[in-house]
């Protein structure tokens, strides 16, 4: 070896050219991408949308995940970014500029509505909240300045189902695009682009990641110009993803349909049981026949997800904390769609005027994991026992 010893530490022997094939996609890390000659280097900007020019703009690993998501969504193009929230911000900022208007349903993911107040408004983008039950009636709210209409069906926490094709028709008639936060259903249960939506967004952190250890979001489109606007905006915002995270997401995708079917079947059994319990005033899941969105959900969705809310009797409000800590399997935490069951407590009535149909009482959002029906029922029963021990009226009998 003639090189200085320091030099040889940074220049390992040339890699074998023998082909290596594995079942799973390789993780290829890079910030720097190298070029064979000056001409290729100088023309690297041409490789932004398809080739490789710099790690931030795509690696073979991230591109493979994007191609996979595009195929699953029935899209021509997809982009993965660092979180679901990043995908919401990206979609909005790629489409709207100062002076434009964006419509968001009350039921949209909470932090997205905060973004509307604290990031979009100062930029001169006006966000108007609409009632998710308006469906085709959203038309009159879409004025000439409206560039984008968000939908989320069913909505976060309260699970209102939106008539997405009707909203798409109204938006397109007025020249606005539609973006769907499809995190609850994922592409497995609902493919927004097939219903006319322009941007199909999902938080891959939830069902796709599936194990509570991944943050990622995706947007999928069928329009090349729109894709390029999204890609450019992602570049200007400096959004990139780690190849390790992409590989983790790919691993999650392999079992996604199975996990979702299993969690949904478990959730149905748990909801049947909950519907016999007097502690529960209301179950919010579109698969329930008494849910106001049941018919549209049946028309548009290929199945059910294991995420829903329950409204408890109002007198349990002050007993919630102790009841929650009696459970061992349902852990208290934001997020959902993973192998571990979770419970999240929030008050969806805050800032909303359209919840007259919601019974009074604490709202628990449950995400059903891969534990058994019996064990999960026993766990919830422990929380309910705490209520029974502390209220004067008997709760054991069905109302
Ligand atoms: C979790 C979630 C998001 C945000 O995803 P993150 O990856 O956590 O940023 C967006 N929309 C919905 C409906 C969600 O549940």
mmCIF file with all atom_site columns, C-alpha atoms in Angstrom, residues 1 7 24 43 68 70 116 120 143 209 217 222 233 260 264 288 313 324 368 381 395:
data_model
loop_
_atom_site.group_PDB
_atom_site.id
_atom_site.type_symbol
_atom_site.label_atom_id
_atom_site.label_alt_id
_atom_site.label_comp_id
_atom_site.label_asym_id
_atom_site.label_entity_id
_atom_site.label_seq_id
_atom_site.pdbx_PDB_ins_code
_atom_site.Cartn_x
_atom_site.Cartn_y
_atom_site.Cartn_z
_atom_site.occupancy
_atom_site.B_iso_or_equiv
_atom_site.pdbx_formal_charge
_atom_site.auth_seq_id
_atom_site.auth_comp_id
_atom_site.auth_asym_id
_atom_site.auth_atom_id
_atom_site.pdbx_PDB_model_num
ATOM 1  C CA . UNK A 1 1   ? 0.000   0.000  0.000   1.00 0.00 ? 1   UNK A CA 1
ATOM 2  C CA . UNK A 1 7   ? -5.870  8.214  3.282   1.00 0.00 ? 7   UNK A CA 1
ATOM 3  C CA . UNK A 1 24  ? -35.931 -6.693 1.041   1.00 0.00 ? 24  UNK A CA 1
ATOM 4  C CA . UNK A 1 43  ? -26.320 18.754 -15.300 1.00 0.00 ? 43  UNK A CA 1
ATOM 5  C CA . UNK A 1 68  ? -44.267 1.565  -3.911  1.00 0.00 ? 68  UNK A CA 1
ATOM 6  C CA . UNK A 1 70  ? -47.514 5.518  -5.756  1.00 0.00 ? 70  UNK A CA 1
ATOM 7  C CA . UNK A 1 116 ? -53.758 27.423 9.665   1.00 0.00 ? 116 UNK A CA 1
ATOM 8  C CA . UNK A 1 120 ? -50.774 30.198 7.102   1.00 0.00 ? 120 UNK A CA 1
ATOM 9  C CA . UNK A 1 143 ? -64.779 31.406 -3.925  1.00 0.00 ? 143 UNK A CA 1
ATOM 10 C CA . UNK A 1 209 ? -45.266 2.166  10.314  1.00 0.00 ? 209 UNK A CA 1
ATOM 11 C CA . UNK A 1 217 ? -45.830 11.065 5.760   1.00 0.00 ? 217 UNK A CA 1
ATOM 12 C CA . UNK A 1 222 ? -51.571 11.721 -10.740 1.00 0.00 ? 222 UNK A CA 1
ATOM 13 C CA . UNK A 1 233 ? -41.578 22.932 -2.270  1.00 0.00 ? 233 UNK A CA 1
ATOM 14 C CA . UNK A 1 260 ? -55.430 -3.704 9.607   1.00 0.00 ? 260 UNK A CA 1
ATOM 15 C CA . UNK A 1 264 ? -60.571 -4.093 12.621  1.00 0.00 ? 264 UNK A CA 1
ATOM 16 C CA . UNK A 1 288 ? -71.873 1.088  13.389  1.00 0.00 ? 288 UNK A CA 1
ATOM 17 C CA . UNK A 1 313 ? -71.262 9.013  30.809  1.00 0.00 ? 313 UNK A CA 1
ATOM 18 C CA . UNK A 1 324 ? -57.139 5.091  32.789  1.00 0.00 ? 324 UNK A CA 1
ATOM 19 C CA . UNK A 1 368 ? -56.968 -1.436 18.784  1.00 0.00 ? 368 UNK A CA 1
ATOM 20 C CA . UNK A 1 381 ? -63.565 -3.656 32.304  1.00 0.00 ? 381 UNK A CA 1
ATOM 21 C CA . UNK A 1 395 ? -73.852 1.093  36.214  1.00 0.00 ? 395 UNK A CA 1
#
